[in-house]
Amino acid sequence: TVRMGSTLKKAAEAGFNPGQFIAPSDNNERDLQLLLLQLPDQIERAIEHHSPNIIAEYCYEIATGFNRFYDSCHIISEADSAKRESWLSLVVYCRKILSELLGVLLIEVPDRM
């Protein structure tokens, strides 16, 4: 979440804001979106099996998926504003989900490293 927050801060400093989601243009972006859509199923599985480790594993998958997306999609330097705004929205959404899930696990989320 630190990298996500840093990205959003840099974007805001550059005058960039999140916008509407558009169709993914990169496989890593698409994979991250699909992973985030699994949220209800992952929570249901964790409750059904009384296994908080399912949430922890899902958090790890999100973090890994985000890093792949971050490496392949250069958010701040993207010239296409619609794509950049969509990517920023994906960062916001990803950060929110990851922060909430870590909170459920009682794991403190640092603002910076």
Coordinates of C-alpha atoms in Angstrom, one line a residue:
T1 CA 0.0 0.0 0.0
V2 CA 3.0 2.3 0.5
R3 CA 3.8 2.1 -3.2
M4 CA 0.2 2.8 -4.1
G5 CA 0.1 5.8 -1.8
S6 CA 3.3 7.1 -3.2
T7 CA 2.0 6.7 -6.8
L8 CA -1.2 8.6 -5.9
K9 CA 0.7 11.4 -4.2
K10 CA 3.0 11.8 -7.2
A11 CA 0.0 11.8 -9.5
A12 CA -1.7 14.5 -7.4
E13 CA 1.4 16.6 -7.4
A14 CA 1.5 16.4 -11.2
G15 CA -2.2 17.4 -11.4
F16 CA -3.4 14.0 -12.4
N17 CA -6.6 12.5 -10.9
P18 CA -8.3 9.2 -11.0
G19 CA -11.1 8.9 -13.6
Q20 CA -13.4 6.3 -15.2
F21 CA -12.3 2.8 -15.7
I22 CA -11.7 1.8 -19.3
A23 CA -11.1 -1.5 -20.9
P24 CA -7.7 -2.9 -19.9
S25 CA -4.9 -2.3 -22.4
D26 CA -2.3 -4.6 -20.7
N27 CA -2.5 -8.2 -19.5
N28 CA -1.2 -7.3 -16.1
E29 CA -3.8 -4.6 -15.7
R30 CA -6.5 -7.1 -16.8
D31 CA -5.2 -9.7 -14.4
L32 CA -5.3 -7.3 -11.5
Q33 CA -8.8 -6.2 -12.3
L34 CA -10.0 -9.9 -12.4
L35 CA -8.2 -10.6 -9.2
L36 CA -10.0 -7.7 -7.4
L37 CA -13.3 -8.9 -8.7
Q38 CA -12.8 -12.1 -6.6
L39 CA -13.2 -10.2 -3.4
P40 CA -16.7 -11.4 -2.5
D41 CA -15.8 -15.0 -3.3
Q42 CA -12.6 -14.9 -1.2
I43 CA -14.4 -13.4 1.8
E44 CA -17.2 -16.0 1.5
R45 CA -14.6 -18.8 1.3
A46 CA -12.7 -17.5 4.3
I47 CA -15.9 -17.3 6.4
E48 CA -17.2 -20.7 5.2
H49 CA -14.0 -22.4 6.1
H50 CA -13.2 -20.3 9.2
S51 CA -9.8 -19.6 7.7
P52 CA -8.4 -16.1 7.9
N53 CA -5.4 -17.4 6.0
I54 CA -7.5 -17.3 2.8
I55 CA -7.7 -13.5 3.2
A56 CA -4.0 -13.3 3.9
E57 CA -3.2 -15.3 0.8
Y58 CA -5.6 -13.1 -1.2
C59 CA -3.8 -10.0 0.1
Y60 CA -0.5 -11.5 -1.1
E61 CA -2.0 -12.2 -4.6
I62 CA -3.3 -8.6 -4.8
A63 CA 0.1 -7.2 -3.8
T64 CA 1.9 -9.4 -6.3
G65 CA -0.6 -8.6 -9.0
F66 CA -0.3 -4.9 -8.3
N67 CA 3.5 -5.1 -8.6
R68 CA 3.2 -6.7 -12.0
F69 CA 0.8 -4.0 -13.1
Y70 CA 3.0 -1.3 -11.7
D71 CA 6.0 -2.7 -13.5
S72 CA 4.3 -2.9 -16.9
C73 CA 2.1 0.2 -16.8
H74 CA 4.0 3.4 -16.2
I75 CA 1.2 5.3 -14.7
I76 CA 2.6 8.8 -14.1
S77 CA 4.4 9.0 -17.5
E78 CA 1.5 7.6 -19.5
A79 CA 0.6 10.2 -22.3
D80 CA -3.0 8.9 -22.8
S81 CA -5.0 10.7 -20.1
A82 CA -7.9 8.3 -20.2
K83 CA -5.6 5.4 -19.7
R84 CA -3.7 7.2 -16.9
E85 CA -6.9 8.2 -15.1
S86 CA -8.2 4.6 -15.4
W87 CA -4.9 3.3 -14.0
L88 CA -5.1 5.7 -11.1
S89 CA -8.6 4.6 -10.3
L90 CA -7.3 1.0 -10.3
V91 CA -4.6 2.1 -7.8
V92 CA -7.1 3.7 -5.6
Y93 CA -9.4 0.7 -5.6
C94 CA -6.6 -1.7 -5.1
R95 CA -5.2 0.3 -2.2
K96 CA -8.7 0.5 -0.6
I97 CA -9.3 -3.3 -0.8
L98 CA -5.9 -4.2 0.4
S99 CA -6.0 -1.8 3.3
E100 CA -9.5 -3.0 4.3
L101 CA -8.4 -6.7 4.1
L102 CA -5.3 -6.1 6.1
G103 CA -7.4 -4.3 8.7
V104 CA -9.6 -7.3 9.0
L105 CA -6.5 -9.3 9.7
L106 CA -5.5 -6.7 12.3
I107 CA -2.3 -5.9 10.3
E108 CA -1.3 -2.3 10.5
V109 CA -0.8 -0.6 7.2
P110 CA 2.1 1.9 7.2
D111 CA 1.9 5.2 5.3
R112 CA 5.5 5.0 4.2
M113 CA 8.6 2.8 4.6

